[in-house]
Every structure is written in structure tokens, then in C-alpha cells.
CSV table of C-alpha atoms in Angstrom, one decimal:
chain,number,residue,atom,x,y,z
O,21,MET,CA,-8.7,23.2,72.9
O,22,ALA,CA,-6.6,21.2,70.4
O,23,ASP,CA,-8.6,18.1,71.1
O,24,ALA,CA,-11.8,19.9,70.5
O,25,ALA,CA,-10.5,21.3,67.2
O,26,ALA,CA,-9.4,17.8,66.1
O,27,ALA,CA,-12.8,16.4,67.0
O,28,ARG,CA,-14.5,19.1,64.8
O,29,ARG,CA,-12.2,18.3,61.9
O,30,LEU,CA,-13.0,14.6,62.2
O,31,ARG,CA,-16.8,15.3,62.3
O,32,ALA,CA,-16.4,17.4,59.2
O,33,PHE,CA,-14.4,14.6,57.5
O,34,ARG,CA,-17.1,12.1,58.3
O,35,ARG,CA,-19.7,14.3,56.7
O,36,TRP,CA,-17.4,14.8,53.7
O,37,MET,CA,-17.1,11.0,53.3
O,38,ARG,CA,-20.9,10.5,53.3
O,39,ALA,CA,-21.3,13.3,50.8
O,40,HIS,CA,-18.7,11.8,48.4
O,41,GLY,CA,-19.7,8.1,48.7
O,42,VAL,CA,-16.7,7.0,50.9
O,43,VAL,CA,-17.9,4.1,53.1
O,44,CYS,CA,-16.1,3.4,56.3
O,45,SER,CA,-17.3,0.4,58.2
O,46,ASP,CA,-18.9,0.9,61.6
O,47,ALA,CA,-16.3,-1.7,62.8
O,48,LEU,CA,-13.6,1.0,62.5
O,49,SER,CA,-13.0,4.0,64.7
O,50,LEU,CA,-10.9,7.0,63.7
O,51,ASP,CA,-9.0,8.2,66.7
O,52,VAL,CA,-7.6,11.7,66.6
O,53,SER,CA,-6.7,12.0,70.3
O,54,ASP,CA,-3.1,10.8,69.9
O,55,PRO,CA,-0.6,13.7,69.5
O,56,LEU,CA,1.4,11.6,67.0
O,57,GLY,CA,-1.6,11.6,64.5
O,58,VAL,CA,-4.7,9.8,63.5
O,59,HIS,CA,-5.1,6.1,64.4
O,60,VAL,CA,-7.6,3.6,63.0
O,61,ARG,CA,-8.8,1.1,65.5
O,62,ALA,CA,-11.2,-1.9,65.5
O,63,VAL,CA,-14.5,-1.4,67.4
O,64,THR,CA,-15.3,-5.1,67.1
O,65,PRO,CA,-13.1,-8.1,66.1
O,66,LEU,CA,-12.3,-8.2,62.4
O,67,ARG,CA,-11.6,-11.3,60.4
O,68,ASP,CA,-9.7,-12.1,57.2
O,69,GLY,CA,-11.7,-11.1,54.1
O,70,ASP,CA,-13.8,-8.4,55.8
O,71,LEU,CA,-14.5,-5.4,53.7
O,72,VAL,CA,-13.9,-2.3,55.9
O,73,ALA,CA,-13.9,0.6,53.4
O,74,THR,CA,-14.8,1.6,49.9
O,75,ILE,CA,-13.6,4.8,48.2
O,76,PRO,CA,-14.9,5.9,44.8
O,77,ARG,CA,-12.0,7.0,42.5
O,78,GLY,CA,-13.8,10.3,41.9
O,79,ALA,CA,-13.3,11.0,45.6
O,80,CYS,CA,-9.6,10.8,45.3
O,81,LEU,CA,-7.5,13.9,44.8
O,82,THR,CA,-5.4,13.4,41.7
O,83,PRO,CA,-4.0,15.4,38.8
O,84,ARG,CA,-7.1,14.3,36.8
O,85,THR,CA,-9.7,15.3,39.4
O,86,THR,CA,-8.3,18.6,40.7
O,87,GLY,CA,-9.6,21.9,39.5
O,88,ALA,CA,-6.0,22.5,38.3
O,89,ALA,CA,-6.2,19.6,35.9
O,90,ALA,CA,-6.1,21.6,32.7
O,91,ALA,CA,-3.2,23.7,33.9
O,92,ILE,CA,-1.3,20.6,34.9
O,93,GLU,CA,-1.9,19.0,31.6
O,94,ALA,CA,-0.9,22.1,29.7
O,95,ALA,CA,2.3,22.4,31.7
O,96,GLU,CA,3.0,18.7,30.9
O,97,LEU,CA,3.6,17.8,34.5
O,98,GLY,CA,3.3,14.2,35.7
O,99,GLY,CA,3.9,11.8,38.6
O,100,CYS,CA,4.4,13.1,42.1
O,101,LEU,CA,5.2,16.6,40.8
O,102,ALA,CA,1.7,16.9,39.3
O,103,LEU,CA,0.1,15.6,42.4
O,104,ALA,CA,2.0,18.1,44.6
O,105,VAL,CA,0.6,20.9,42.3
O,106,ALA,CA,-2.9,19.5,42.8
O,107,VAL,CA,-2.5,19.4,46.6
O,108,MET,CA,-1.2,23.0,46.7
O,109,TYR,CA,-4.0,24.2,44.4
O,110,GLU,CA,-6.8,22.6,46.4
O,111,ARG,CA,-5.3,23.9,49.7
O,112,ALA,CA,-5.2,27.4,48.2
O,113,ARG,CA,-8.9,27.2,47.4
O,114,GLY,CA,-9.7,26.6,51.0
O,115,ALA,CA,-13.4,26.1,51.7
O,116,ASP,CA,-14.2,26.2,47.9
O,117,SER,CA,-12.2,23.0,47.4
O,118,GLN,CA,-14.1,19.8,47.0
O,119,TRP,CA,-11.5,18.2,49.3
O,120,ASP,CA,-11.3,20.9,52.0
O,121,ALA,CA,-12.7,18.8,54.9
O,122,TYR,CA,-10.2,16.0,53.9
O,123,LEU,CA,-7.2,18.3,53.6
O,124,GLN,CA,-8.1,19.9,57.0
O,125,LEU,CA,-7.7,16.6,58.6
O,126,LEU,CA,-4.1,16.2,57.4
O,127,PRO,CA,-1.1,17.9,59.0
O,128,ASP,CA,0.3,21.0,57.2
O,129,ARG,CA,3.4,18.9,56.5
O,130,GLU,CA,4.8,15.6,57.6
O,131,SER,CA,7.9,15.7,59.9
O,132,VAL,CA,10.3,14.2,57.4
O,133,PRO,CA,13.9,15.2,57.3
O,134,LEU,CA,13.3,17.2,54.0
O,135,VAL,CA,11.6,19.9,56.0
O,136,TRP,CA,13.7,19.9,59.2
O,137,PRO,CA,15.9,23.0,59.6
O,138,ALA,CA,19.0,22.4,57.6
O,139,ASP,CA,21.4,22.7,60.5
O,140,GLU,CA,19.3,20.5,62.7
O,141,ALA,CA,19.0,17.8,60.0
O,142,GLU,CA,22.8,17.9,59.5
O,143,CYS,CA,23.4,17.4,63.2
O,144,LEU,CA,20.8,14.7,63.8
O,145,LEU,CA,21.5,12.7,60.6
O,146,ALA,CA,25.4,12.9,60.7
O,147,GLY,CA,26.9,9.6,59.5
O,148,THR,CA,23.5,8.0,58.7
O,149,GLU,CA,22.3,6.8,55.4
O,150,LEU,CA,20.2,9.9,55.1
O,151,ASP,CA,23.0,12.4,55.6
O,152,LYS,CA,23.7,13.1,52.0
O,153,ILE,CA,20.3,12.1,50.6
O,154,VAL,CA,18.4,14.8,52.4
O,155,LYS,CA,20.8,17.5,51.1
O,156,GLN,CA,20.4,16.2,47.6
O,157,ASP,CA,16.6,16.1,47.9
O,158,ARG,CA,16.5,19.8,48.8
O,159,GLU,CA,18.6,20.7,45.8
O,160,PHE,CA,16.4,18.6,43.4
O,161,LEU,CA,13.2,20.0,44.8
O,162,CYS,CA,14.4,23.6,44.6
O,163,GLU,CA,15.2,22.9,40.9
O,164,ASP,CA,11.8,21.4,40.3
O,165,TRP,CA,10.1,24.5,41.9
O,166,LYS,CA,12.2,26.9,39.8
O,167,GLU,CA,11.8,25.0,36.5
O,168,CYS,CA,8.2,23.9,36.8
O,169,ILE,CA,6.2,25.4,39.7
O,170,GLU,CA,7.2,29.0,39.4
O,171,PRO,CA,6.6,29.3,35.7
O,172,LEU,CA,3.2,27.7,36.2
O,173,MET,CA,2.3,30.2,38.9
O,174,LEU,CA,3.6,33.2,36.8
O,175,SER,CA,1.7,32.0,33.7
O,176,GLY,CA,-1.7,33.1,35.2
O,177,GLU,CA,-3.2,29.7,34.4
O,178,LEU,CA,-4.1,29.3,38.1
O,179,ASP,CA,-6.0,32.0,39.9
O,180,VAL,CA,-4.2,31.7,43.2
O,181,ASP,CA,-2.2,33.8,45.6
O,182,PRO,CA,1.5,33.3,44.7
O,183,ASP,CA,2.3,32.7,48.4
O,184,ASP,CA,0.2,29.5,48.1
O,185,PHE,CA,2.7,28.2,45.6
O,186,SER,CA,5.9,29.3,47.4
O,187,LEU,CA,8.9,27.0,47.7
O,188,GLU,CA,7.9,26.4,51.3
O,189,LYS,CA,4.4,25.4,50.4
O,190,TYR,CA,5.8,23.1,47.7
O,191,PHE,CA,8.0,21.3,50.2
O,192,SER,CA,5.0,20.9,52.5
O,193,ALA,CA,2.9,19.4,49.7
O,194,LYS,CA,5.8,17.1,48.7
O,195,THR,CA,5.9,15.7,52.2
O,196,LEU,CA,2.2,14.7,52.0
O,197,VAL,CA,2.6,13.2,48.6
O,198,SER,CA,5.7,11.3,49.7
O,199,SER,CA,4.1,9.9,52.8
O,200,ARG,CA,0.5,9.4,51.7
O,201,SER,CA,0.1,9.0,48.0
O,202,PHE,CA,-1.1,5.8,46.2
O,203,GLN,CA,-0.8,4.9,42.6
O,204,ILE,CA,-4.5,4.4,41.8
O,205,ASP,CA,-4.5,3.3,38.2
O,206,SER,CA,-3.1,4.2,34.7
O,207,TYR,CA,-5.6,7.0,34.2
O,208,HIS,CA,-5.4,8.8,37.5
O,209,GLY,CA,-1.8,8.0,38.2
O,210,PHE,CA,-0.7,9.1,41.7
O,211,GLY,CA,-3.4,10.3,44.0
O,212,MET,CA,-4.4,11.1,47.6
O,213,VAL,CA,-6.9,8.5,48.7
O,214,PRO,CA,-9.1,9.8,51.6
O,215,LEU,CA,-9.5,7.4,54.5
O,216,ALA,CA,-7.0,4.9,53.1
O,217,ASP,CA,-4.1,7.1,53.9
O,218,LEU,CA,-5.1,7.2,57.6
O,219,PHE,CA,-4.0,3.7,58.3
O,220,ASN,CA,-0.6,3.6,59.9
O,221,HIS,CA,2.3,1.3,58.9
O,222,LYS,CA,3.6,-1.9,60.7
O,223,THR,CA,6.3,-3.9,59.0
O,224,ASP,CA,5.2,-7.5,58.1
O,225,CYS,CA,2.2,-7.2,60.4
O,226,GLU,CA,-0.4,-5.3,58.3
O,227,HIS,CA,-4.1,-6.0,58.8
O,228,VAL,CA,-5.5,-4.4,55.6
O,229,HIS,CA,-4.6,-4.3,51.9
O,230,PHE,CA,-5.7,-1.6,49.5
O,231,THR,CA,-7.0,-2.9,46.2
O,232,SER,CA,-9.5,-2.1,43.5
O,233,ALA,CA,-12.9,-3.8,43.4
O,234,SER,CA,-12.1,-5.4,40.0
O,235,ASP,CA,-8.9,-7.1,41.3
O,236,ASP,CA,-9.1,-10.8,41.7
O,237,SER,CA,-6.0,-10.8,43.9
O,238,ASP,CA,-5.2,-8.5,46.8
O,239,SER,CA,-2.4,-6.1,46.6
O,240,ASP,CA,0.4,-7.2,48.9
O,241,GLY,CA,1.2,-3.7,49.9
O,242,GLU,CA,4.9,-4.1,49.4
O,243,ASP,CA,7.1,-1.6,47.7
O,244,ASP,CA,10.0,-2.9,45.6
O,245,ASP,CA,12.2,0.0,46.7
O,246,ASN,CA,13.3,-0.8,50.2
O,247,GLN,CA,16.6,1.0,50.0
O,248,SER,CA,17.8,3.8,52.2
O,249,ASP,CA,18.1,6.1,49.2
O,250,ALA,CA,14.4,6.2,48.5
O,251,SER,CA,13.7,9.6,46.9
O,252,VAL,CA,10.7,11.7,47.6
O,253,ASP,CA,10.2,11.7,43.9
O,254,ASP,CA,10.0,7.9,43.8
O,255,GLU,CA,6.8,6.2,42.6
O,256,SER,CA,4.0,4.9,44.8
O,257,THR,CA,4.6,5.1,48.5
O,258,ILE,CA,2.5,2.0,48.9
O,259,GLU,CA,2.2,-0.6,46.1
O,260,ASN,CA,-1.4,-0.6,44.8
O,261,PRO,CA,-3.0,-1.9,41.6
O,262,THR,CA,-1.1,-0.1,38.8
O,263,SER,CA,-3.5,-0.8,36.0
O,264,SER,CA,-7.1,0.2,35.7
O,265,PRO,CA,-10.0,-1.6,33.9
O,266,PRO,CA,-10.3,-0.6,30.2
O,267,GLY,CA,-11.7,2.8,29.8
O,268,SER,CA,-11.3,3.6,33.5
O,269,ARG,CA,-12.1,7.2,34.4
O,270,ALA,CA,-12.9,9.2,37.5
O,271,ASN,CA,-16.0,7.1,38.3
O,272,GLY,CA,-14.6,3.7,37.7
O,273,GLU,CA,-14.7,0.8,40.1
O,274,ASP,CA,-14.4,1.6,43.8
O,275,LEU,CA,-11.2,1.2,45.7
O,276,GLU,CA,-11.4,-1.1,48.7
O,277,MET,CA,-9.7,-1.8,52.1
O,278,ILE,CA,-9.9,-5.5,52.9
O,279,ILE,CA,-8.8,-7.3,56.1
O,280,VAL,CA,-6.0,-9.8,55.5
O,281,ARG,CA,-5.1,-10.5,59.1
O,282,ASP,CA,-7.4,-10.9,62.1
O,283,VAL,CA,-7.7,-7.9,64.4
O,284,ASN,CA,-8.9,-7.9,68.0
O,285,GLU,CA,-11.3,-5.4,69.4
O,286,ARG,CA,-9.6,-2.0,70.3
O,287,GLU,CA,-6.4,-2.9,68.4
O,288,GLU,CA,-5.0,-0.5,65.9
O,289,VAL,CA,-5.6,-1.6,62.3
O,290,TYR,CA,-2.4,-1.3,60.3
O,291,ASN,CA,-1.6,-1.1,56.6
O,292,THR,CA,2.0,-1.6,55.2
O,293,TYR,CA,4.1,0.8,53.3
O,294,GLY,CA,6.4,-2.0,52.1
O,295,THR,CA,9.4,-3.9,53.5
O,296,MET,CA,11.9,-1.1,54.0
O,297,GLY,CA,14.5,-0.1,56.6
O,298,ASN,CA,14.4,2.8,58.9
O,299,ALA,CA,16.3,5.1,56.6
O,300,ALA,CA,13.6,4.8,54.0
O,301,LEU,CA,10.8,5.0,56.6
O,302,LEU,CA,12.2,8.2,58.1
O,303,HIS,CA,13.0,9.7,54.7
O,304,ARG,CA,9.6,9.2,53.2
O,305,TYR,CA,7.2,9.0,56.2
O,306,GLY,CA,8.9,10.6,59.2
O,307,PHE,CA,9.0,7.7,61.5
O,308,THR,CA,11.1,4.6,62.4
O,309,GLU,CA,10.6,1.2,63.9
O,310,LEU,CA,12.7,-0.3,66.7
O,311,ASP,CA,14.5,-3.6,65.8
O,312,ASN,CA,13.7,-3.2,62.1
O,313,GLN,CA,15.2,-6.2,60.4
O,314,TYR,CA,15.2,-4.5,57.0
O,315,ASP,CA,17.8,-2.0,58.2
O,316,ILE,CA,21.1,-1.9,56.3
O,317,VAL,CA,24.3,0.1,56.4
O,318,ASN,CA,26.2,1.2,53.3
O,319,ILE,CA,29.9,1.3,52.9
O,320,ASP,CA,30.8,3.6,49.9
O,321,LEU,CA,33.2,2.4,47.3
O,322,ALA,CA,35.0,5.8,47.9
O,323,LEU,CA,35.6,4.7,51.5
O,324,VAL,CA,37.2,1.4,50.3
O,325,THR,CA,39.4,3.2,47.8
O,326,LYS,CA,40.5,5.7,50.4
O,327,TRP,CA,41.5,2.9,52.7
O,328,CYS,CA,43.3,1.1,49.9
O,329,THR,CA,45.2,4.2,48.8
O,330,SER,CA,46.3,4.8,52.4
O,331,ILE,CA,47.7,1.3,52.8
O,332,PHE,CA,49.0,0.7,49.3
O,333,SER,CA,49.0,3.4,46.6
O,334,GLY,CA,46.6,5.2,44.2
O,335,ARG,CA,48.0,3.1,41.4
O,336,HIS,CA,47.5,-0.1,43.2
O,337,THR,CA,43.9,0.9,44.1
O,338,ARG,CA,43.0,1.8,40.5
O,339,ALA,CA,44.5,-1.4,39.1
O,340,ARG,CA,42.7,-3.7,41.6
O,341,VAL,CA,39.3,-1.9,41.2
O,342,SER,CA,39.7,-2.1,37.4
O,343,LEU,CA,40.3,-5.9,37.5
O,344,TRP,CA,37.3,-6.3,39.8
O,345,ARG,CA,35.2,-4.5,37.3
O,346,ASN,CA,36.6,-6.4,34.4
O,347,LEU,CA,35.5,-9.6,36.2
O,348,GLY,CA,32.0,-8.3,35.9
O,349,TYR,CA,31.5,-7.0,39.5
O,350,SER,CA,30.0,-3.7,40.7
O,351,GLY,CA,28.4,-2.3,43.8
O,352,CYS,CA,25.0,-0.9,44.3
O,353,THR,CA,24.4,2.5,42.8
O,354,SER,CA,22.2,5.5,43.8
O,355,GLN,CA,22.5,8.8,41.9
O,356,ASP,CA,26.3,9.4,41.8
O,357,THR,CA,27.3,7.0,44.6
O,358,GLU,CA,28.4,3.4,44.4
O,359,TYR,CA,28.3,1.4,47.6
O,360,PHE,CA,28.1,-2.0,49.3
O,361,GLU,CA,25.4,-3.1,51.7
O,362,ILE,CA,26.0,-4.5,55.1
O,363,ALA,CA,22.9,-6.6,56.1
O,364,TYR,CA,21.1,-6.4,59.4
O,365,ASP,CA,23.0,-9.5,60.6
O,366,GLY,CA,26.3,-7.8,59.9
O,367,GLU,CA,27.2,-9.8,56.8
O,368,PRO,CA,28.8,-7.8,54.0
O,369,GLN,CA,27.8,-7.9,50.4
O,370,LEU,CA,29.6,-10.5,48.3
O,371,GLU,CA,30.9,-8.0,45.8
O,372,LEU,CA,32.7,-6.1,48.6
O,373,LEU,CA,34.4,-9.3,49.8
O,374,ILE,CA,35.5,-10.1,46.3
O,375,LEU,CA,36.9,-6.6,45.9
O,376,LEU,CA,38.8,-6.8,49.2
O,377,TYR,CA,40.2,-10.2,48.1
O,378,ILE,CA,41.5,-8.8,44.9
O,379,ILE,CA,42.9,-5.7,46.7
O,380,ASN,CA,44.9,-8.0,49.1
O,381,LEU,CA,46.3,-10.3,46.4
O,382,LYS,CA,50.1,-10.5,46.2
O,383,PRO,CA,51.5,-9.0,43.0
O,384,ASP,CA,52.4,-12.4,41.4
O,385,VAL,CA,49.0,-13.9,42.1
O,386,TYR,CA,47.3,-10.7,40.8
O,387,ASP,CA,49.3,-11.0,37.6
O,388,LYS,CA,48.2,-14.6,37.3
O,389,LEU,CA,44.5,-13.6,37.7
O,390,ILE,CA,44.9,-10.8,35.1
O,391,CYS,CA,45.9,-13.4,32.5
O,392,VAL,CA,42.8,-15.6,33.0
O,393,ALA,CA,40.2,-13.0,34.1
O,394,HIS,CA,38.2,-13.4,30.9
O,395,ASP,CA,37.4,-17.0,31.8
O,396,PHE,CA,35.5,-15.9,34.9
O,397,VAL,CA,33.0,-13.3,33.6
O,398,SER,CA,29.4,-14.2,33.8
O,399,ASP,CA,26.0,-12.5,34.1
O,400,GLU,CA,24.1,-15.3,35.8
O,401,GLU,CA,24.0,-15.4,39.6
O,402,HIS,CA,24.8,-19.2,39.9
O,403,ALA,CA,27.5,-18.9,37.3
O,404,THR,CA,28.9,-15.9,39.1
O,405,ILE,CA,29.2,-17.9,42.3
O,406,CYS,CA,30.9,-20.7,40.4
O,407,SER,CA,33.3,-18.2,38.8
O,408,VAL,CA,34.2,-16.8,42.2
O,409,VAL,CA,35.0,-20.3,43.4
O,410,LYS,CA,37.2,-20.9,40.3
O,411,PHE,CA,39.2,-17.8,40.6
O,412,ILE,CA,39.7,-18.3,44.3
O,413,LYS,CA,40.9,-21.8,43.5
O,414,THR,CA,43.2,-20.4,40.8
O,415,THR,CA,44.7,-17.8,43.1
O,416,SER,CA,44.8,-19.6,46.4
O,417,SER,CA,47.9,-21.0,47.9
O,418,ASN,CA,45.7,-23.7,49.4
O,419,GLN,CA,45.0,-26.1,46.5
O,420,ASN,CA,43.4,-28.7,48.7
O,421,PHE,CA,40.0,-27.2,49.6
O,422,GLU,CA,36.9,-28.8,48.2
O,423,VAL,CA,35.3,-26.9,45.3
O,424,ASN,CA,32.4,-29.3,44.6
O,425,GLY,CA,29.2,-28.4,46.3
O,426,LEU,CA,30.1,-24.7,46.8
O,427,GLU,CA,27.0,-23.4,45.0
O,428,LYS,CA,25.4,-21.2,47.7
O,429,LEU,CA,26.3,-17.7,48.7
O,430,PRO,CA,27.1,-18.5,52.4
O,431,ASP,CA,29.5,-21.2,51.3
O,432,VAL,CA,31.3,-18.8,49.0
O,433,LYS,CA,31.5,-16.1,51.7
O,434,LYS,CA,33.3,-18.6,53.9
O,435,LEU,CA,36.0,-18.9,51.3
O,436,LEU,CA,36.4,-15.1,51.5
O,437,HIS,CA,36.6,-15.1,55.3
O,438,SER,CA,40.4,-14.8,55.4
O,439,GLU,CA,42.5,-12.9,57.8
O,440,SER,CA,43.5,-10.2,55.3
O,441,ILE,CA,40.0,-9.6,54.2
O,442,CYS,CA,38.7,-9.6,57.8
O,443,SER,CA,41.4,-7.2,58.9
O,444,THR,CA,40.4,-4.9,56.1
O,445,LEU,CA,36.8,-5.1,57.1
O,446,LEU,CA,37.7,-4.0,60.6
O,447,SER,CA,39.5,-1.0,59.3
O,448,LEU,CA,36.6,-0.1,57.1
O,449,THR,CA,34.2,-0.5,60.0
O,450,ASP,CA,36.3,1.9,62.0
O,451,MET,CA,36.2,4.4,59.2
O,452,ARG,CA,32.5,4.1,58.7
O,453,GLU,CA,31.8,4.3,62.4
O,454,SER,CA,33.8,7.6,62.6
O,455,LEU,CA,31.3,9.3,60.4
O,456,TYR,CA,28.8,9.4,63.4
O,457,GLY,CA,31.1,11.7,65.4
O,458,SER,CA,32.6,11.4,68.8
O,459,SER,CA,29.7,9.8,70.6
O,460,THR,CA,29.7,6.0,71.1
O,461,LEU,CA,26.9,3.5,70.4
O,462,GLU,CA,26.4,3.2,74.1
O,463,ASP,CA,26.0,7.0,74.3
O,464,ASP,CA,23.3,6.9,71.6
O,465,GLU,CA,21.5,4.0,73.3
O,466,LYS,CA,21.3,5.9,76.6
O,467,GLU,CA,20.1,9.1,74.9
O,468,LEU,CA,17.4,7.1,73.0
O,469,GLN,CA,16.2,5.5,76.2
O,470,ALA,CA,15.7,9.0,77.8
O,471,CYS,CA,14.1,10.5,74.7
O,472,CYS,CA,10.4,11.3,74.4
O,473,ILE,CA,8.9,10.4,71.1
O,474,VAL,CA,6.1,13.0,71.5
O,475,ASN,CA,8.1,16.0,72.6
O,476,GLU,CA,11.4,15.1,70.8
O,477,ARG,CA,10.2,13.4,67.7
O,478,LYS,CA,13.0,14.3,65.3
O,479,LEU,CA,15.7,13.4,67.9
O,480,TYR,CA,13.9,10.2,68.8
O,481,HIS,CA,13.6,8.9,65.2
O,482,SER,CA,17.1,10.0,64.2
O,483,LEU,CA,18.5,8.2,67.3
O,484,VAL,CA,16.6,5.0,66.3
O,485,LEU,CA,18.2,5.2,62.9
O,486,ARG,CA,21.7,5.9,64.3
O,487,VAL,CA,21.5,3.1,66.9
O,488,SER,CA,20.2,0.5,64.4
O,489,GLU,CA,23.0,1.4,61.9
O,490,ARG,CA,25.7,1.3,64.6
O,491,ARG,CA,24.5,-2.0,65.9
O,492,ILE,CA,24.8,-3.4,62.4
O,493,LEU,CA,28.4,-2.1,62.3
O,494,HIS,CA,29.0,-3.8,65.7
O,495,ARG,CA,27.8,-7.1,64.1
O,496,LEU,CA,30.1,-6.5,61.1
O,497,ARG,CA,32.9,-6.1,63.5
O,498,LYS,CA,32.1,-9.4,65.2
O,499,PHE,CA,31.9,-11.0,61.7
O,500,ALA,CA,35.3,-9.6,60.8
O,501,SER,CA,36.9,-10.3,64.2
O,502,SER,CA,36.2,-14.0,63.9
O,503,GLY,CA,38.6,-14.2,61.0
O,504,SER,CA,41.3,-11.7,62.0
O,505,LYS,CA,43.8,-11.2,64.7
O,506,ALA,CA,43.0,-7.8,66.0
O,507,LYS,CA,46.6,-7.1,67.1
O,508,LYS,CA,47.7,-7.4,63.5
O,509,ARG,CA,45.1,-5.0,62.3
O,510,LYS,CA,46.3,-2.1,60.2
O,511,HIS,CA,44.7,1.3,60.7
O,512,PRO,CA,44.3,3.9,58.0
């Protein structure tokens, strides 16, 4: 029954594409039989440069093309918020909407953590990079709805049932916008691009790029924001041409899908949503990838200061962090959190190593560094590396190491691979690991192996994220253990 309904929706969508000038190559097949969603497959071999789809801009659902365009403009809504209103409005119109057959092909909502039951999300995401972010997302979106959507609905500008603009419907629309929207051009802004949004993602192995017919160069499909704190209010979920030809309007140049990597017959044809780790993929799109080399783990500055205070004192902590800042260093920031990244290979961010170096300095050496700190401040990356070498030389008891030639990040990190720093890293790893609860990495790995991606989708993807993060912490532990004597490790 479900397969028959899906087939009917697909036939209706094909008729819709023909009626609206959307051209899908006969070399592509849209497969709706998979319970995980639509897949685009190659009917025949495809080669680099083949044009496989064209989509008129007027066929795209945007804040400019929707029937709610005037109300959106009057309310001064923009970006993804405006697009979410457009999606809700056209869904509310049902069969009267120009995009009804397209919207019927889409799920009601994407299975992203934003719309998971709160208690389930808290349990599944505990300790991960998404734990706090999803809670913040809900708060921000509730504020958006209260401040922007509800007043628009109550104004009477839109002749729709209030239930179609409820908070729940807004969350659903936001999941579609987060996971499927493209930035089309400067006129349309963000939009839903029928057919183009049916291509699934594969990191670094995409077959197609989305571009405009007027572009001389293909879009690379990569998103600059590959961090785990990607918000559902961020910009384009897939990087596309951000500028339109002069005077571009709803009927400007067609958008195109062009093959950039050969595809064999019957293979799935993939797009790319950018180079991002599993936290960002799950957050925005509702899925993860095994062995994702863009995964990272964050260690919050607050965790570092908590450890430092437990070993030394609050005064010691404040003084050492202050000197670190005065030397021109800081961590990464997202919203109200400052943190340090641990790379996929387990190597910590340089700024964290420098902070731990300063924290562990003996008082007399610390006082010496205070006096000359102004000599080491620099905004340029190469000069920053040189300044690190200089102040390590200034504060080190070993005055015989070679400074010349230490111009690369790995070389500088070797200088900071001391026993005290590595011992601290091990303690921080223990603290960060504890956030996942009582289960071990081995427990999570066994549970993941037994998990069914179709029937236990939320559990499966949250486990992929947990396992990947905990493996990174395992690599960090190996990195730190090589420079520390475990028996001398201090525990908080």
C-alpha cells in the first residue's frame, strides 16, 4: 500500500515537472522504493560534463514566488525564516498550491534532532556535540515563532487555518528548509529547488554539481560551515551560486545539474552538502556517515578551567587564562561557548596546548613571561607560530633546543608535547569522556553493530555520532599517553 502511494506521488511529480519546464534526463531514475527516502540512480553510464537536469527559477518555491510573497515582504521577513513561511503557506493551500505535487513527494518533516521528542533527544545525544545545540535551537525557534510567525498569522494577511501555522508546523517546515534549501541568487534568496533536492549526499564523492546556466565555473557544492554547531538558521545548506545575472527575476536563466564525476549504470547519483562532520550532518539533515574524517570533538574552555581550579586554584586559573588571552590567543566560539577542537586524528588545537603550557608554568617562569608578554603578540599565523617558539624558548629550562626551522604547526606542537601538558590532556580526556554516561566505547560499538538503520533510525545515527566522537577521544588519549607517565597522572 505504501509503495503504491509513493509510486502515485512520483507519477504526479513527473507530470508536475513537465508542466513547469523542469527537465530530468532519461539517464536518471527516481527511486521511491527505499524506506529511507528517494534515491536518484543512473539508468545508463554518465560522464563528466553531462547535463542531467534543468530547473527554471520560476519553478522554485521561494519567498518571491510563493502566494504569500506580499505578506512576507510586508512583515519584513528574510532568509530561512521567510522560506519556512512560504513552505507552510503552500502546504496549507493543498491542491490549490502551484507546488502541491512537489510538496507531496517530500516527507512531512525530516528526522533531525530538532523534532525528536525532547527526552529522547536528551538521552540519545548526551555528551555529543549536539547535546546543548539542539536545546538552544528549540528555544530560538520558539522565539522566532512567537515574535514573527504568530503575529503574521493573527494579522489576517494570510487566509489560512491557524493550525497550519502552528509551532509544530513551523518546526516541520524548518526541518525541510534546513535539509533541502539552496541559495538560488540575490533576488530569490533561499529556495526549495524541485528535483535538485532529491540527490542524496556523499562526502568527497559527489557526482553532480548544482549551478546556474550563466555560470562559467561549476559550484563546488561545499559549505564553509563544517562545524558541529551549524544552526538550522544558517545560510545555504548546499553552496550554490550566490549572485544572479543583472536584473534576474523569477524567469531568469535555468538552474542546472551537471555531472562532475563518472557514474556507472544503476549506481546512485550523489550531490554533496559540503565537507562537514557527523554532528553537522545529523543536525541539519538527519543522517550520519561511518568513518567521517571531518568529525571533530570539542573540549570547552569551561572544562579546562574546571580542571585547573580543581588542581590549582580559581585565582591561578584566572591569571593564567588572562595571560593566554593577553598573548593574543583564544578558542573557537559558538553562541556563548568557547571551545577547542580535537581533530579526527586525535590532535588537539594549538591554542589548547598553549593554554595548558601556560597553566602548568612554575610561578617564577610565569612571572618572567608576564614581563615580556607584549613582545609575542601577533595577528599573523606564521608570526604567531614564531612567537610561540620564542616564548617557549624564553620560558624553557632546556635552552639547547633548535629554534631555527620550526615554522610549521606540527613542529611547534612537538615542543608542547611535554609530560605536564600530556598529563593534563589525559585528565581532560577523562572529563570529556564522562559526559557520555556510564557506557563504554565498546558498549556503543556493539550496540551500533546490532542497530537497524531503517527501524531504529534515530538510535543508529546518534550511535554513529557517539562512536565517532569517542574514537577521537581514544586517539587523543594515545596522543597524550605518548608524552606522559600514566602512573603520575593527576585526576580531578
